Short mmCIF file of C-alpha atoms and ligand atoms in Angstrom, two decimals:
data_model
loop_
_atom_site.label_atom_id
_atom_site.label_comp_id
_atom_site.label_asym_id
_atom_site.label_seq_id
_atom_site.Cartn_x
_atom_site.Cartn_y
_atom_site.Cartn_z
CA MET A 1 -26.23 113.41 42.55
CA SER A 2 -25.36 115.20 45.64
CA THR A 3 -26.36 118.80 46.01
CA GLN A 4 -23.68 119.73 48.64
CA LYS A 5 -21.40 121.68 47.24
CA PRO A 6 -18.11 120.27 47.19
CA VAL A 7 -15.38 120.55 50.02
CA ARG A 8 -11.96 121.17 49.07
CA ARG A 9 -10.01 120.40 52.38
CA ILE A 10 -7.03 119.38 52.73
CA THR A 11 -5.79 116.04 53.66
CA ALA A 12 -4.17 113.02 55.59
CA PRO A 13 -2.08 111.88 52.57
CA GLN A 14 -1.39 116.17 51.42
CA ILE A 15 0.25 116.45 55.51
CA ASN A 16 2.22 113.72 55.49
CA ARG A 17 3.89 114.81 51.45
CA ARG A 18 4.25 118.17 53.22
CA LYS A 19 8.17 116.16 54.90
CA GLY A 20 11.50 118.24 54.71
CA ALA A 21 8.95 121.06 52.53
CA ASP A 22 7.08 124.14 53.57
CA PRO A 23 6.29 124.29 57.34
CA ILE A 24 2.59 122.57 58.48
CA VAL A 25 0.60 125.84 60.88
CA SER A 26 -1.88 124.07 63.13
CA LEU A 27 -3.35 124.97 66.18
CA THR A 28 -6.18 123.18 68.51
CA SER A 29 -9.80 124.75 68.44
CA TYR A 30 -12.42 123.58 69.85
CA HIS A 31 -15.70 125.73 68.50
CA ALA A 32 -17.11 126.84 65.16
CA HIS A 33 -16.97 130.41 65.24
CA THR A 34 -13.12 129.85 66.13
CA ALA A 35 -12.62 127.08 64.06
CA ALA A 36 -13.41 129.41 61.18
CA ILE A 37 -10.96 132.24 61.46
CA VAL A 38 -8.04 129.55 62.61
CA ASP A 39 -9.47 127.75 58.92
CA LYS A 40 -7.95 130.82 57.52
CA TYR A 41 -4.85 129.78 57.95
CA ALA A 42 -4.27 126.15 59.16
CA ASP A 43 -2.46 123.67 57.30
CA PHE A 44 -5.20 121.30 60.21
CA ILE A 45 -7.01 122.19 62.80
CA LEU A 46 -6.94 119.72 66.15
CA VAL A 47 -9.96 119.47 68.25
CA GLY A 48 -7.57 118.21 71.39
CA ASP A 49 -8.40 116.79 74.29
CA SER A 50 -7.61 119.81 75.89
CA LEU A 51 -10.47 120.51 75.16
CA GLY A 52 -11.69 118.63 79.28
CA MET A 53 -8.29 120.95 80.50
CA VAL A 54 -9.76 123.87 78.56
CA MET A 55 -13.06 124.52 78.30
CA HIS A 56 -14.58 121.77 81.05
CA GLY A 57 -12.03 123.29 83.64
CA MET A 58 -11.05 119.45 84.22
CA GLU A 59 -7.65 118.82 85.93
CA SER A 60 -6.31 116.71 83.29
CA THR A 61 -7.59 115.32 79.88
CA VAL A 62 -7.76 111.78 81.50
CA GLY A 63 -11.72 112.14 82.37
CA VAL A 64 -12.83 113.43 78.78
CA SER A 65 -15.64 111.28 76.83
CA LEU A 66 -15.67 110.10 73.15
CA GLU A 67 -19.16 111.79 73.64
CA LEU A 68 -17.84 115.51 74.53
CA MET A 69 -15.31 114.71 71.10
CA ILE A 70 -17.70 113.92 69.03
CA MET A 71 -19.49 116.88 70.24
CA HIS A 72 -17.26 118.94 69.53
CA GLY A 73 -15.68 117.86 66.32
CA LYS A 74 -18.71 117.79 64.61
CA ALA A 75 -18.43 122.11 65.45
CA VAL A 76 -15.49 122.75 64.51
CA VAL A 77 -16.25 120.90 61.06
CA ARG A 78 -19.09 122.82 61.02
CA GLY A 79 -17.26 126.20 61.16
CA THR A 80 -14.35 125.19 58.79
CA SER A 81 -13.67 125.18 54.95
CA ARG A 82 -10.18 124.23 54.59
CA ALA A 83 -7.49 123.00 56.51
CA LEU A 84 -7.62 119.03 57.78
CA VAL A 85 -9.93 118.33 60.86
CA VAL A 86 -7.96 116.42 63.30
CA VAL A 87 -9.76 114.48 66.28
CA ASP A 88 -8.45 113.50 69.50
CA MET A 89 -9.33 109.72 70.80
CA PRO A 90 -9.60 109.92 74.47
CA PHE A 91 -7.99 108.27 77.37
CA GLY A 92 -9.49 104.30 77.05
CA THR A 93 -10.56 104.44 74.15
CA TYR A 94 -8.38 103.12 72.21
CA GLU A 95 -5.61 101.69 74.23
CA GLU A 96 -7.10 98.02 74.59
CA SER A 97 -7.03 96.38 71.67
CA PRO A 98 -7.31 97.75 67.79
CA SER A 99 -10.55 96.56 66.97
CA VAL A 100 -11.81 98.76 70.02
CA ALA A 101 -9.61 101.75 68.82
CA PHE A 102 -11.35 100.47 65.42
CA ARG A 103 -14.80 100.78 66.40
CA ASN A 104 -14.83 104.23 68.64
CA ALA A 105 -12.50 105.94 65.97
CA ALA A 106 -14.96 105.20 62.85
CA ARG A 107 -17.85 106.55 65.28
CA VAL A 108 -15.87 109.63 65.43
CA MET A 109 -15.59 109.54 61.72
CA LYS A 110 -19.06 109.63 60.41
CA GLU A 111 -20.64 111.98 63.62
CA THR A 112 -17.67 114.48 62.97
CA GLN A 113 -17.05 114.32 59.35
CA CYS A 114 -13.44 114.56 60.44
CA GLY A 115 -10.79 113.84 57.64
CA ALA A 116 -8.58 111.77 60.77
CA VAL A 117 -7.65 110.89 64.58
CA LYS A 118 -5.05 112.02 67.23
CA LEU A 119 -3.61 108.80 69.84
CA GLU A 120 -0.76 109.49 72.03
CA GLY A 121 2.00 106.41 72.08
CA GLY A 122 5.32 105.77 70.83
CA ALA A 123 6.17 101.73 70.05
CA ARG A 124 2.67 100.86 72.36
CA MET A 125 0.57 101.41 70.30
CA ALA A 126 2.59 100.81 66.85
CA GLU A 127 -0.36 97.54 65.59
CA THR A 128 -2.36 99.29 66.19
CA ILE A 129 -2.34 102.66 64.04
CA ARG A 130 -1.42 99.93 61.31
CA PHE A 131 -4.70 98.67 62.08
CA LEU A 132 -6.76 101.92 61.91
CA THR A 133 -4.72 102.70 58.62
CA GLU A 134 -5.38 99.73 56.78
CA ARG A 135 -8.94 100.31 56.81
CA GLY A 136 -9.11 103.65 55.98
CA ILE A 137 -8.36 105.48 59.23
CA PRO A 138 -5.53 108.37 58.72
CA VAL A 139 -4.27 108.40 62.49
CA MET A 140 -1.14 111.24 64.02
CA ALA A 141 0.66 109.64 66.15
CA HIS A 142 1.92 112.10 69.19
CA ILE A 143 4.87 110.99 71.70
CA GLY A 144 7.00 113.23 74.63
CA LEU A 145 5.11 114.04 76.46
CA THR A 146 1.54 112.54 76.49
CA PRO A 147 -0.84 113.83 79.17
CA GLN A 148 -3.01 111.14 79.07
CA SER A 149 -0.24 109.18 80.62
CA VAL A 150 -0.20 111.81 83.19
CA ASN A 151 -0.98 109.33 86.25
CA VAL A 152 2.30 107.31 85.51
CA MET A 153 4.09 110.17 84.67
CA GLY A 154 3.82 111.70 87.98
CA GLY A 155 2.84 114.93 86.14
CA PHE A 156 3.89 116.82 83.34
CA LYS A 157 7.55 116.69 82.56
CA THR A 158 9.56 117.52 79.82
CA GLN A 159 10.76 114.16 78.11
CA GLY A 160 14.08 113.41 76.92
CA ARG A 161 16.38 115.15 79.66
CA ASP A 162 17.93 111.70 80.12
CA GLU A 163 20.24 111.19 76.98
CA ASP A 164 19.55 107.47 77.80
CA SER A 165 16.13 107.96 77.41
CA TRP A 166 16.63 109.21 73.77
CA ALA A 167 16.88 105.57 72.25
CA SER A 168 13.13 104.83 73.55
CA HIS A 169 11.94 107.93 71.87
CA GLU A 170 13.64 107.08 68.86
CA GLU A 171 12.88 103.58 68.30
CA ASP A 172 8.54 105.53 69.62
CA ALA A 173 9.21 107.90 66.78
CA ARG A 174 10.49 105.03 64.15
CA ALA A 175 7.77 102.19 65.08
CA VAL A 176 4.41 104.34 64.75
CA ALA A 177 6.13 106.07 61.42
CA GLU A 178 6.79 102.48 60.44
CA ALA A 179 3.11 102.06 61.73
CA GLY A 180 1.23 104.27 58.82
CA ALA A 181 0.51 107.13 60.88
CA PHE A 182 0.76 109.86 58.65
CA ALA A 183 2.66 112.35 61.22
CA LEU A 184 3.83 113.29 64.92
CA VAL A 185 3.44 114.71 67.66
CA VAL A 186 6.22 115.54 69.04
CA GLU A 187 5.02 117.20 72.82
CA GLY A 188 7.70 117.94 75.31
CA MET A 189 10.56 116.91 74.48
CA VAL A 190 14.22 118.06 74.36
CA GLU A 191 14.75 120.18 71.78
CA PRO A 192 18.42 118.17 69.57
CA LEU A 193 15.87 114.86 71.11
CA ALA A 194 13.34 116.67 69.10
CA ALA A 195 15.17 117.75 65.62
CA ARG A 196 17.19 113.90 65.63
CA ILE A 197 14.13 112.70 65.18
CA THR A 198 13.31 115.11 62.72
CA LYS A 199 15.22 113.87 60.66
CA LYS A 200 15.68 111.19 60.95
CA ILE A 201 11.93 109.60 60.85
CA SER A 202 9.70 109.86 56.55
CA ILE A 203 6.42 111.34 58.26
CA PRO A 204 6.06 115.17 59.29
CA THR A 205 6.27 116.21 63.11
CA ILE A 206 4.25 118.24 64.53
CA GLY A 207 6.57 119.99 67.39
CA ILE A 208 4.77 121.85 70.86
CA GLY A 209 7.39 122.75 73.31
CA ALA A 210 10.41 120.36 71.50
CA SER A 211 12.38 122.61 68.22
CA ALA A 212 11.87 124.75 65.47
CA GLU A 213 13.54 122.15 63.70
CA CYS A 214 9.53 120.31 63.23
CA ASP A 215 8.53 119.93 60.22
CA GLY A 216 5.56 121.89 62.29
CA GLN A 217 4.34 123.46 65.01
CA ILE A 218 0.55 123.55 66.99
CA LEU A 219 -0.13 125.13 69.91
CA VAL A 220 -3.17 125.04 71.81
CA LEU A 221 -5.22 128.47 70.25
CA GLU A 222 -6.62 129.39 73.96
CA ASP A 223 -2.66 130.36 75.79
CA MET A 224 -1.65 132.08 72.17
CA LEU A 225 -4.67 134.07 72.46
CA GLY A 226 -3.00 135.32 76.24
CA LEU A 227 -6.51 133.21 77.17
CA ASN A 228 -5.23 131.22 79.61
CA PRO A 229 -3.20 133.49 82.82
CA THR A 230 -0.83 130.60 83.14
CA PRO A 231 0.04 129.12 79.64
CA PRO A 232 3.48 126.84 79.36
CA LYS A 233 6.68 128.25 79.69
CA PHE A 234 6.99 127.53 76.50
CA VAL A 235 4.41 128.88 74.38
CA LYS A 236 4.41 132.62 72.71
CA VAL A 237 1.58 134.47 73.57
CA TYR A 238 0.03 136.46 70.69
CA GLY A 239 -3.00 138.23 71.98
CA ASN A 240 -5.00 139.63 75.15
CA LEU A 241 -7.62 138.05 74.63
CA GLY A 242 -8.15 138.00 78.52
CA GLY A 243 -7.85 141.15 78.72
CA GLN A 244 -9.84 141.96 75.89
CA ILE A 245 -12.76 139.84 77.10
CA GLU A 246 -12.50 141.13 81.01
CA ALA A 247 -12.52 145.16 79.89
CA ALA A 248 -15.55 144.41 77.55
CA VAL A 249 -17.44 142.36 80.62
CA LYS A 250 -16.46 146.00 82.22
CA ALA A 251 -17.24 147.85 80.16
CA TYR A 252 -21.06 145.92 80.03
CA SER A 253 -21.73 146.08 83.78
CA ASP A 254 -20.12 150.21 84.50
CA GLU A 255 -22.75 151.32 81.28
CA VAL A 256 -25.43 147.97 83.19
CA LYS A 257 -25.48 149.75 86.32
CA ASP A 258 -24.98 153.19 85.43
CA ARG A 259 -28.29 153.34 83.26
CA SER A 260 -25.73 153.43 80.60
CA PHE A 261 -26.90 151.06 78.17
CA PRO A 262 -28.05 152.00 74.53
CA SER A 263 -31.39 150.70 74.08
CA GLU A 264 -33.66 148.71 71.96
CA ASN A 265 -33.74 151.42 69.40
CA GLU A 266 -30.30 152.30 69.54
CA VAL A 267 -29.38 148.18 69.93
CA TYR A 268 -31.25 147.11 67.12
CA ARG A 269 -31.57 149.87 64.19
O1 KIV B 301 -4.90 117.83 73.00
C1 KIV B 301 -4.12 118.83 72.88
O2 KIV B 301 -4.57 119.87 72.27
C2 KIV B 301 -2.61 118.09 72.23
C3 KIV B 301 -2.07 118.63 71.53
C4 KIV B 301 -1.19 119.73 72.93
C5 KIV B 301 -0.83 118.27 70.29
O3 KIV B 301 -2.93 117.27 72.18
#
């Protein structure tokens, strides 16, 4: 018998059943302390590969490794008890074949104890999504602006500006839903197309720079907290963490310099 307290987390099937119901709240988080705060409000927390840019100063997500995702995934799982934790599969760890994807996704699930993985791509990833879900790995899909493809897209560009491309985006959404994805991130897509996809498919859509009509929304935590000096245009910034950190660092620096920093007795009372 296990002596561990049972953790009742939201599950991937529960998120899947929220289609057309209560809006799904989600944010990214990459570390234990912020995850513990987000856990109180979010239905799922994404350990996104955006951590390569946000936490590690990379220019894109292409350089993120599986080990890095596992390290941050473990931290977020440890810091939380309620939300579903979804970990991103980084570039190069799932595209080659369904069996390579399974080996790497199983490693992510085992080592982090997360509840699901996310991967980028539409119709071309449908076979892999089916392979993983049939073998016990819940998959969140991701279409529209897929940052891991930045080098073929030629930049982070809003998708669907040309109405002729709508059919292929709709086919991507249909294919991943049909393959068994439990939810679908729709990133950087013109509003009417994202709304149309949301109406047409059977799984919840999670918008980011897409449409308020999506079944849920996700933002990168550091963007919405005001920690990123150049957030994407679509982001509503809810905090001023960058300013608050700077003010605190300056106050500390001033105290150290003018020798008004509290003595050990005052600090450790
Ligand atoms: O990596 C990430 O943070 C993401 C979200 C932007 C959806 O994929």
